[in-house]
PDB file of N, CA, C and O in Angstrom:
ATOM      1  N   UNK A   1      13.152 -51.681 -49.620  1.00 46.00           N
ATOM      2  CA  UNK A   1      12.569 -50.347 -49.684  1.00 46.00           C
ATOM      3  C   UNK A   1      11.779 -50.091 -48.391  1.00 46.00           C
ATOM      4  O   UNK A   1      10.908 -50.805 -47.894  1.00 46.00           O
ATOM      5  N   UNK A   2      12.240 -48.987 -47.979  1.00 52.00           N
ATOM      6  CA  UNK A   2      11.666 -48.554 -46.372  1.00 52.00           C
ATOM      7  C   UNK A   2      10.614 -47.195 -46.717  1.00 52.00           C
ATOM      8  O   UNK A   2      11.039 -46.139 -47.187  1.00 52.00           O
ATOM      9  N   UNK A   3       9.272 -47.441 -46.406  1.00 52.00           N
ATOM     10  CA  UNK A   3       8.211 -46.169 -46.240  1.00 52.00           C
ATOM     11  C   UNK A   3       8.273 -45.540 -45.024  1.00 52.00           C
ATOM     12  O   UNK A   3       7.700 -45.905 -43.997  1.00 52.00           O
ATOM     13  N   UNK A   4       9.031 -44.523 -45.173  1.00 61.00           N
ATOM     14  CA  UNK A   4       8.922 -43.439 -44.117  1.00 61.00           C
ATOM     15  C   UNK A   4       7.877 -42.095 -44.076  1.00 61.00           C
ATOM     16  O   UNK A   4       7.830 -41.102 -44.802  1.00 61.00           O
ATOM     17  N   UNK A   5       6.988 -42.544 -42.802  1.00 65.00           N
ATOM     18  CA  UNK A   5       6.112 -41.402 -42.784  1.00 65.00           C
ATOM     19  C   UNK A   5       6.272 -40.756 -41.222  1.00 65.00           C
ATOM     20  O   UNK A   5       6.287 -41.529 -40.265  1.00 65.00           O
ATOM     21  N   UNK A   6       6.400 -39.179 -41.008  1.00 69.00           N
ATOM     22  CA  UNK A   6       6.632 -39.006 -40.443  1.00 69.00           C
ATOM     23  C   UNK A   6       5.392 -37.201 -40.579  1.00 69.00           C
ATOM     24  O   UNK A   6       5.514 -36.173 -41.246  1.00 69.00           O
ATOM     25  N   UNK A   7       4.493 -37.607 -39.711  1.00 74.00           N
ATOM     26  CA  UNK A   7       3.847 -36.671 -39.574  1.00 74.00           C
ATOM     27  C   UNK A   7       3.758 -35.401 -39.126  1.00 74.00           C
ATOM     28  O   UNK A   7       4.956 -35.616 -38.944  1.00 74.00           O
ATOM     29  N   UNK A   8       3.572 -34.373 -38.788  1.00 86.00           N
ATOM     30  CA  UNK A   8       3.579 -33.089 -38.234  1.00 86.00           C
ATOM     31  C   UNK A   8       5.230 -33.008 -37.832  1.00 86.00           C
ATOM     32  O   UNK A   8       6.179 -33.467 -38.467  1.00 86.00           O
ATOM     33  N   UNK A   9       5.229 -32.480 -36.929  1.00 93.00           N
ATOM     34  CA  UNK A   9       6.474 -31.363 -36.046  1.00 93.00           C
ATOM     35  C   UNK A   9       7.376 -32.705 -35.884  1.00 93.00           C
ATOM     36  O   UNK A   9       6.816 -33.740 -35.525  1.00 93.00           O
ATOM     37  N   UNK A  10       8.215 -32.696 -36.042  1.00 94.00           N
ATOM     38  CA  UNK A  10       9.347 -33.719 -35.158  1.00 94.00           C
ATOM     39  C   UNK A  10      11.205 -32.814 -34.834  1.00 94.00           C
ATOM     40  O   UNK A  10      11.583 -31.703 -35.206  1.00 94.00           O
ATOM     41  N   UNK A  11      11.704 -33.533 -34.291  1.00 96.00           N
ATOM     42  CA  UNK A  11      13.065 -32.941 -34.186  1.00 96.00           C
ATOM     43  C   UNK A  11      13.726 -34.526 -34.348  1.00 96.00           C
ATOM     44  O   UNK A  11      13.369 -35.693 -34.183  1.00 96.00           O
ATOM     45  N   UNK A  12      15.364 -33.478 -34.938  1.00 96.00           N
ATOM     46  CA  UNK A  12      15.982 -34.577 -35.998  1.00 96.00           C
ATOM     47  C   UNK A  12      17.583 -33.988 -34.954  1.00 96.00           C
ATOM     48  O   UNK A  12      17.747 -32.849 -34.518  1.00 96.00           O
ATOM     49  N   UNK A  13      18.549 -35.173 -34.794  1.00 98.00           N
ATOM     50  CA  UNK A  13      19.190 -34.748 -34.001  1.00 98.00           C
ATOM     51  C   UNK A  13      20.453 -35.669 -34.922  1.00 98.00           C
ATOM     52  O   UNK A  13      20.396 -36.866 -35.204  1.00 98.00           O
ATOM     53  N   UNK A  14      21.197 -35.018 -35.154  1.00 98.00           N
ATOM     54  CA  UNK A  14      22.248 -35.436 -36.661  1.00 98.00           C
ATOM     55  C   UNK A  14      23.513 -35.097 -36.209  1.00 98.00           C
ATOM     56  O   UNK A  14      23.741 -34.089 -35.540  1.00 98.00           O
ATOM     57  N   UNK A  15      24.388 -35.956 -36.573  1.00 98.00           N
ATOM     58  CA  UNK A  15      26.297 -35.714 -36.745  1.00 98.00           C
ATOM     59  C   UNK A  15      27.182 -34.665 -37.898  1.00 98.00           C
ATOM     60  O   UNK A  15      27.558 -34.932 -39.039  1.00 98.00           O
ATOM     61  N   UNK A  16      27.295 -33.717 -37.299  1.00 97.00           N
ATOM     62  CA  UNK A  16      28.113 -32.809 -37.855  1.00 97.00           C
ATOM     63  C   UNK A  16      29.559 -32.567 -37.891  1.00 97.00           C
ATOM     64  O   UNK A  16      30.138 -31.909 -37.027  1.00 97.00           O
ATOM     65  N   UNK A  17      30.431 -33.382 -39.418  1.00 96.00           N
ATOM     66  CA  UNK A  17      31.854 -33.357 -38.730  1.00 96.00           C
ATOM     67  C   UNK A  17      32.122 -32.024 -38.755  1.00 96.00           C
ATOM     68  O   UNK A  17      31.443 -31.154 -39.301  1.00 96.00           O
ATOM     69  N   UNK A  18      33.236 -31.878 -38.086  1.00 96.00           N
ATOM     70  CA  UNK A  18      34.377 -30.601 -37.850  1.00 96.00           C
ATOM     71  C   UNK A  18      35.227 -30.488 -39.511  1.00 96.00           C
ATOM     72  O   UNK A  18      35.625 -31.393 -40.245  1.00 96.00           O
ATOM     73  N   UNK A  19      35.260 -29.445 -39.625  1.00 93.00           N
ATOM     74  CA  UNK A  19      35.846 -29.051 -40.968  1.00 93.00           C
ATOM     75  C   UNK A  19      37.172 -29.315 -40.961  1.00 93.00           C
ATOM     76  O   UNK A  19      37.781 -29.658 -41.974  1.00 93.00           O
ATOM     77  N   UNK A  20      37.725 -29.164 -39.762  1.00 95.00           N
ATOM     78  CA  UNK A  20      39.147 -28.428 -39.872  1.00 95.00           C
ATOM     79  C   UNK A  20      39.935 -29.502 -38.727  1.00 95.00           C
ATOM     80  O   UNK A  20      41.164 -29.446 -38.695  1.00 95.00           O
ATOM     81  N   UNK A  21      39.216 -30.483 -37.788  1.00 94.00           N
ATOM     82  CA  UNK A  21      40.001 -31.443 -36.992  1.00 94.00           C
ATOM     83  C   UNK A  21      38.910 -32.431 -36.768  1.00 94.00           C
ATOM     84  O   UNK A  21      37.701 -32.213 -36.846  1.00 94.00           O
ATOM     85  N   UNK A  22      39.536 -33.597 -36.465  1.00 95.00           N
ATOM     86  CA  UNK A  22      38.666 -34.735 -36.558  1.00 95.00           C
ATOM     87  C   UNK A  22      38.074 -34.774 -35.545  1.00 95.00           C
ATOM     88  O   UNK A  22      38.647 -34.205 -34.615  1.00 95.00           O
ATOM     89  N   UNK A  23      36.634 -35.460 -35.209  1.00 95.00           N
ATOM     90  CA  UNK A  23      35.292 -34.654 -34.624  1.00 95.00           C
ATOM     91  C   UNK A  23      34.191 -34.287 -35.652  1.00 95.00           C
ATOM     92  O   UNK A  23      34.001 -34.363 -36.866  1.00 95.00           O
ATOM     93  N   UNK A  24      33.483 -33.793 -34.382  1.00 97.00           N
ATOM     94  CA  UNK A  24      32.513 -33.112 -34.799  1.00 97.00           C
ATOM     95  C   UNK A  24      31.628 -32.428 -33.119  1.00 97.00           C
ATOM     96  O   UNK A  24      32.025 -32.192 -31.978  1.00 97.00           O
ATOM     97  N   UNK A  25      30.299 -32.332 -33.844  1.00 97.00           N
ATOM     98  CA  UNK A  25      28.940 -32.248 -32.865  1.00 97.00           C
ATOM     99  C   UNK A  25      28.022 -32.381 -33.518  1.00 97.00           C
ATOM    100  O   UNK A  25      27.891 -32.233 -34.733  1.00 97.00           O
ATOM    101  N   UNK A  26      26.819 -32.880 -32.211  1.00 98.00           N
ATOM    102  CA  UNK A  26      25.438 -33.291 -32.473  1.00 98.00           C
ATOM    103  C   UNK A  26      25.080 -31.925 -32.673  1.00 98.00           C
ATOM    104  O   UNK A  26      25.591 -31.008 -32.031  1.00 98.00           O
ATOM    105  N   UNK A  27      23.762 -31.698 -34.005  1.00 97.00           N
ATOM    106  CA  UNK A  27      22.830 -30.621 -33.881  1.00 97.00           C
ATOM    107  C   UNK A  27      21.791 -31.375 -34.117  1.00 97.00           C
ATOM    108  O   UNK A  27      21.668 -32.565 -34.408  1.00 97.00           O
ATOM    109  N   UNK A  28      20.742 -30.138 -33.880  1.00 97.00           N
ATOM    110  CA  UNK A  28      19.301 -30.480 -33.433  1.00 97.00           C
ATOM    111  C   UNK A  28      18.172 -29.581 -34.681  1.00 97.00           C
ATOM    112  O   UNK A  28      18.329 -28.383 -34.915  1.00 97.00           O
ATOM    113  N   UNK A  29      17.478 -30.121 -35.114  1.00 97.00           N
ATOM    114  CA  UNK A  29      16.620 -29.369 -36.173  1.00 97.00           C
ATOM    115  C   UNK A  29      15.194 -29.335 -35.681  1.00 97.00           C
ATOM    116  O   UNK A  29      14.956 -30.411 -35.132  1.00 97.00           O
ATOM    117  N   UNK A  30      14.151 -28.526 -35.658  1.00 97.00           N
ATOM    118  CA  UNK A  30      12.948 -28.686 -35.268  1.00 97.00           C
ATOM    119  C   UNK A  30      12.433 -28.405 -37.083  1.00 97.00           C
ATOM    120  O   UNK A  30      12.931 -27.871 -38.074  1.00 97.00           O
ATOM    121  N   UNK A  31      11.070 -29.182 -36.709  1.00 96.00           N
ATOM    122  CA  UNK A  31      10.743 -29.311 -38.101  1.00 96.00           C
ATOM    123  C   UNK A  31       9.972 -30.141 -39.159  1.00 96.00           C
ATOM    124  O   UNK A  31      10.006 -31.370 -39.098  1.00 96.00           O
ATOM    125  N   UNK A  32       9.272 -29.492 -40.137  1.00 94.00           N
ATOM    126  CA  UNK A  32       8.253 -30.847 -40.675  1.00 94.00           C
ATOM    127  C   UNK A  32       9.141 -31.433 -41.973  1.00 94.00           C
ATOM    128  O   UNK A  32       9.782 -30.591 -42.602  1.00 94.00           O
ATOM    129  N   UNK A  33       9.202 -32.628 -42.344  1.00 92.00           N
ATOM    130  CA  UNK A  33       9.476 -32.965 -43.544  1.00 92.00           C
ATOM    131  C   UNK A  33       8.845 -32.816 -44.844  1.00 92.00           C
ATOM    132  O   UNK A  33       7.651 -32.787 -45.141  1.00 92.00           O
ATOM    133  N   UNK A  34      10.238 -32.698 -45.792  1.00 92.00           N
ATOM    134  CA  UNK A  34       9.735 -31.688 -47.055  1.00 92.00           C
ATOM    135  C   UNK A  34      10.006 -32.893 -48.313  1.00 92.00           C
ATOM    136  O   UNK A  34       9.492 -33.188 -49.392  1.00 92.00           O
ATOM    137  N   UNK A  35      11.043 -33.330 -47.526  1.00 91.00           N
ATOM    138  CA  UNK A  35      11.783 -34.274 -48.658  1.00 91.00           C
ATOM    139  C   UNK A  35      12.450 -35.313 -48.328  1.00 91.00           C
ATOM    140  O   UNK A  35      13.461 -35.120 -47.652  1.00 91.00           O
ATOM    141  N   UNK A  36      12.174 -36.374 -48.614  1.00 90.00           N
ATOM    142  CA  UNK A  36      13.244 -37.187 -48.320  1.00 90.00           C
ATOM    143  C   UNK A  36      13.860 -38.411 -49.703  1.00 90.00           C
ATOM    144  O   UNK A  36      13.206 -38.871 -50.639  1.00 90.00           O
ATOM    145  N   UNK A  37      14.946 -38.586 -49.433  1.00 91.00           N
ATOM    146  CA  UNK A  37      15.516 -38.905 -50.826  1.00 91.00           C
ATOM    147  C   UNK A  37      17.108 -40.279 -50.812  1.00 91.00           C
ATOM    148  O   UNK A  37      18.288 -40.139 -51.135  1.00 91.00           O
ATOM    149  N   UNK A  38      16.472 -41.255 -50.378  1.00 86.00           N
ATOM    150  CA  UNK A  38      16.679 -41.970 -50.192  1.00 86.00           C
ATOM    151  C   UNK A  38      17.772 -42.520 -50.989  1.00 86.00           C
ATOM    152  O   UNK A  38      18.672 -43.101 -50.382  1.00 86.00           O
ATOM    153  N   UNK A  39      17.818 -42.435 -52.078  1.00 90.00           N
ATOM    154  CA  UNK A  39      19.169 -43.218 -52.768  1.00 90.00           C
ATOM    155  C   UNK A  39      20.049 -41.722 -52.553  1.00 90.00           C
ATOM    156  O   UNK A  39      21.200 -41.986 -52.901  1.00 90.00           O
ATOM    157  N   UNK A  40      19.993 -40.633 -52.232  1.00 92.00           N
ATOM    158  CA  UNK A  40      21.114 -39.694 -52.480  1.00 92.00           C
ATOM    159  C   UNK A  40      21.774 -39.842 -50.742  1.00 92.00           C
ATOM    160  O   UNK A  40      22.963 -39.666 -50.475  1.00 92.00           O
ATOM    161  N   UNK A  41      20.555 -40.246 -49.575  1.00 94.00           N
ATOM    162  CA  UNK A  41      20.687 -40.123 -48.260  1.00 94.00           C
ATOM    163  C   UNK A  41      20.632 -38.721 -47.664  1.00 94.00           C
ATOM    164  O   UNK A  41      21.427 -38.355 -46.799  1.00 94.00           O
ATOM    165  N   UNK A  42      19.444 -37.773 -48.271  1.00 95.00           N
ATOM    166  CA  UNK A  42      19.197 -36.438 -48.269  1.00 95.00           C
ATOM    167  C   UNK A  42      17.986 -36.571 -47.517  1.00 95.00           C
ATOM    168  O   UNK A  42      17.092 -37.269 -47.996  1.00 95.00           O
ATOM    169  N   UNK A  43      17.790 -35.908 -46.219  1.00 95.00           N
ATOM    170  CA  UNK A  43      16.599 -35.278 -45.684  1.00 95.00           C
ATOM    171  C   UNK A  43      16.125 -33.864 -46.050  1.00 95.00           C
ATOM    172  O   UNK A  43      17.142 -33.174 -46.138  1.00 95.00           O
ATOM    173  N   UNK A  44      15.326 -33.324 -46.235  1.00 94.00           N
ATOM    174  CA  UNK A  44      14.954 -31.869 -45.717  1.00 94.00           C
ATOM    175  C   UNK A  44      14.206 -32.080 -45.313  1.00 94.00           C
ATOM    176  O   UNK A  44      13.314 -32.900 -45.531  1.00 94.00           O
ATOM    177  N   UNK A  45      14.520 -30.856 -44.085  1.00 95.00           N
ATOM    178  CA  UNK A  45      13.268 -30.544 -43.135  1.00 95.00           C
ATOM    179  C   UNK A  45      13.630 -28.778 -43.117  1.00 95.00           C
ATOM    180  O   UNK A  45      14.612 -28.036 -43.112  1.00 95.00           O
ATOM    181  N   UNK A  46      12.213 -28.702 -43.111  1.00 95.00           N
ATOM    182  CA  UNK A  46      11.577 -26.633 -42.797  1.00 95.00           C
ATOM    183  C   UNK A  46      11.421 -26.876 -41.940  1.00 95.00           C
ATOM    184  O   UNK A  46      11.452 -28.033 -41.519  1.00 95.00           O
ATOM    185  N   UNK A  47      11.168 -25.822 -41.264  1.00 95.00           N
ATOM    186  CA  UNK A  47      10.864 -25.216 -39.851  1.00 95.00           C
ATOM    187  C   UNK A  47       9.850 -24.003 -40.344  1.00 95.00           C
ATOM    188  O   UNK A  47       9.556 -23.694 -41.499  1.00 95.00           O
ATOM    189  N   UNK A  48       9.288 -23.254 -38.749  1.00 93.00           N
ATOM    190  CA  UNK A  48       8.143 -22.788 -39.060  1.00 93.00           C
ATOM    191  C   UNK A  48       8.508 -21.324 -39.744  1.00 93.00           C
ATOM    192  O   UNK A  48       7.504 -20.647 -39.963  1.00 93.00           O
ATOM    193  N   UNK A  49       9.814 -20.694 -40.133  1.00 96.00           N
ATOM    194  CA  UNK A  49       9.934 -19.778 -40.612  1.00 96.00           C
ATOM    195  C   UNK A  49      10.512 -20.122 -41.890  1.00 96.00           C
ATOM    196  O   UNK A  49      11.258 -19.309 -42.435  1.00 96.00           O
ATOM    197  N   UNK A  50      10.236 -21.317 -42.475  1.00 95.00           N
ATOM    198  CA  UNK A  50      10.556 -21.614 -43.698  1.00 95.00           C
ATOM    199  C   UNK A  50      12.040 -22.140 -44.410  1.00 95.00           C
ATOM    200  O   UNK A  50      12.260 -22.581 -45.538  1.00 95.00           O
ATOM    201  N   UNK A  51      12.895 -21.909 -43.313  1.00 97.00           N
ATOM    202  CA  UNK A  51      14.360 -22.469 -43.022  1.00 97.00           C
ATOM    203  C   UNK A  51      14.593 -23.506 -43.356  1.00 97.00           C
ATOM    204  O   UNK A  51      13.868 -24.228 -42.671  1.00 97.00           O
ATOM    205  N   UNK A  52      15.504 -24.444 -44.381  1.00 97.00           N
ATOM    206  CA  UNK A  52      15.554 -25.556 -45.043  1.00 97.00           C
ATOM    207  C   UNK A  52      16.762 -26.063 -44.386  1.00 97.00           C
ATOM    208  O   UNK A  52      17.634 -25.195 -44.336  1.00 97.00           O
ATOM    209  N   UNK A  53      17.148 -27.349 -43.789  1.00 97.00           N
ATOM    210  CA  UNK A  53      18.075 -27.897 -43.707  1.00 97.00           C
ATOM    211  C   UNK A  53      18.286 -28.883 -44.049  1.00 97.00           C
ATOM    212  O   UNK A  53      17.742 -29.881 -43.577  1.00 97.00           O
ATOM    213  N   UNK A  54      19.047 -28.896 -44.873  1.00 97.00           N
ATOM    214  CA  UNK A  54      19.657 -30.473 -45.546  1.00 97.00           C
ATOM    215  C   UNK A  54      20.146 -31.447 -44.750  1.00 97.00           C
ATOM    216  O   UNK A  54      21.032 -31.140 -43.952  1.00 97.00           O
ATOM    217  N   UNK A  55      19.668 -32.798 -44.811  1.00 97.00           N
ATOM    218  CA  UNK A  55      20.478 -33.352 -43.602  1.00 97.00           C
ATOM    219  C   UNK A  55      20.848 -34.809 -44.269  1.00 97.00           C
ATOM    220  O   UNK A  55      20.112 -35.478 -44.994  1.00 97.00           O
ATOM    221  N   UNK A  56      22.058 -35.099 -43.875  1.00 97.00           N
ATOM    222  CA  UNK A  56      22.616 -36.458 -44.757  1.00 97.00           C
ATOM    223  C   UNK A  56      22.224 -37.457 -43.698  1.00 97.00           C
ATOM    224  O   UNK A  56      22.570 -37.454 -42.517  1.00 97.00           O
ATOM    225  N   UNK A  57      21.280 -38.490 -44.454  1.00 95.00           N
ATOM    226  CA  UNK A  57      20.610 -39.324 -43.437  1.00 95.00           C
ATOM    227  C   UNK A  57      21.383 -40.137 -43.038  1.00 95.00           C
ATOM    228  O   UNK A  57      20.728 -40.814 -42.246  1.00 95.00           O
ATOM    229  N   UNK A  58      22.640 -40.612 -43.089  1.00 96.00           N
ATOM    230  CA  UNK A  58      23.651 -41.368 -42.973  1.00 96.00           C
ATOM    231  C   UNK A  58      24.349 -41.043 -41.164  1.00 96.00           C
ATOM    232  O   UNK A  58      25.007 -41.689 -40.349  1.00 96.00           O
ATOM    233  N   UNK A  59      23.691 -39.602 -41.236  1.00 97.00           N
ATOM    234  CA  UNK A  59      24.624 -38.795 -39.691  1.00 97.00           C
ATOM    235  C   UNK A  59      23.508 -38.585 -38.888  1.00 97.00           C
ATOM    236  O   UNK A  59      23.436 -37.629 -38.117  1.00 97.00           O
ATOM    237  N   UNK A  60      22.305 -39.733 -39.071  1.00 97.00           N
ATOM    238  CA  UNK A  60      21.110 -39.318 -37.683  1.00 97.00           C
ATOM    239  C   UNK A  60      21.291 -40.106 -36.545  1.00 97.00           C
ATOM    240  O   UNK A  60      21.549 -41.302 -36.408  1.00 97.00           O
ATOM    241  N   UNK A  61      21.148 -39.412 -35.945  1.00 97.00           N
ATOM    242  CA  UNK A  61      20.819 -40.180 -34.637  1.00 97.00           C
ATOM    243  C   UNK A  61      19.946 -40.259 -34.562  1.00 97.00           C
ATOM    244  O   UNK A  61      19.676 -41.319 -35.127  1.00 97.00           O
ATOM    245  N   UNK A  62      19.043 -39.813 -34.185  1.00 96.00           N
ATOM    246  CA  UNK A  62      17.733 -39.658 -33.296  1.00 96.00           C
ATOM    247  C   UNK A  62      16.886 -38.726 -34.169  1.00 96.00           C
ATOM    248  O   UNK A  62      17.296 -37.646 -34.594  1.00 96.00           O
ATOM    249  N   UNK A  63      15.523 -39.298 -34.428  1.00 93.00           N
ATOM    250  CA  UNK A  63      14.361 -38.455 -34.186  1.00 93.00           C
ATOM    251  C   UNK A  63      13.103 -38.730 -33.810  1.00 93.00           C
ATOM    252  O   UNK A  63      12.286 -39.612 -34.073  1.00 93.00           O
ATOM    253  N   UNK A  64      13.146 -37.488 -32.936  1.00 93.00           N
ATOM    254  CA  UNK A  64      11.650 -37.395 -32.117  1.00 93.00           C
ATOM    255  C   UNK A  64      10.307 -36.497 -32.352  1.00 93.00           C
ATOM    256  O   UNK A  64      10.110 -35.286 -32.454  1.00 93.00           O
ATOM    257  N   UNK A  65       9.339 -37.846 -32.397  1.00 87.00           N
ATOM    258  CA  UNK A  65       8.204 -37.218 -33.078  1.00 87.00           C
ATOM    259  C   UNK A  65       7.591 -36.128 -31.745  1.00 87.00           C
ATOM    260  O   UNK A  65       7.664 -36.285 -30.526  1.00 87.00           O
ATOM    261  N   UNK A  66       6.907 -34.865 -32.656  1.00 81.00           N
ATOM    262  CA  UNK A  66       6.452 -34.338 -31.163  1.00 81.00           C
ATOM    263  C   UNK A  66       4.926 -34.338 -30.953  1.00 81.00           C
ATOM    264  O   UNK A  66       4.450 -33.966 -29.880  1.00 81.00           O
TER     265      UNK A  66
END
């Protein structure tokens, strides 16, 4: 069991496959954490206009605290 704390603002930089051909691309989320959910491999993170993105923790690369 891993305690993840991750304070204020960070950006989350995640693998997005391609729907339709094999691939993908990196996106980038700015954002505080709302949720994280470990046996499903579910992030959320808001942003400052309240914008929720789900992110499958399985496709992170990178995140940077700011």
């Amino acid at each position: 069991c891993v305690l993840l704390t991750i304070p204020g603002l960070f950006v989350v930089t995640y693998f997005v496959p391609d729907e339709h051909k094999e691939g993908g691309s990196y996106e980038h989320v700015t954002g505080y954490l709302k949720k994280l959910d470990s046996i499903g491999h579910l992030m959320i993170v808001v942003d400052d206009n309240g914008t929720e993105t789900v992110i499958d923790t399985r496709r992170i690369y990178d995140i940077d605290l700011r």
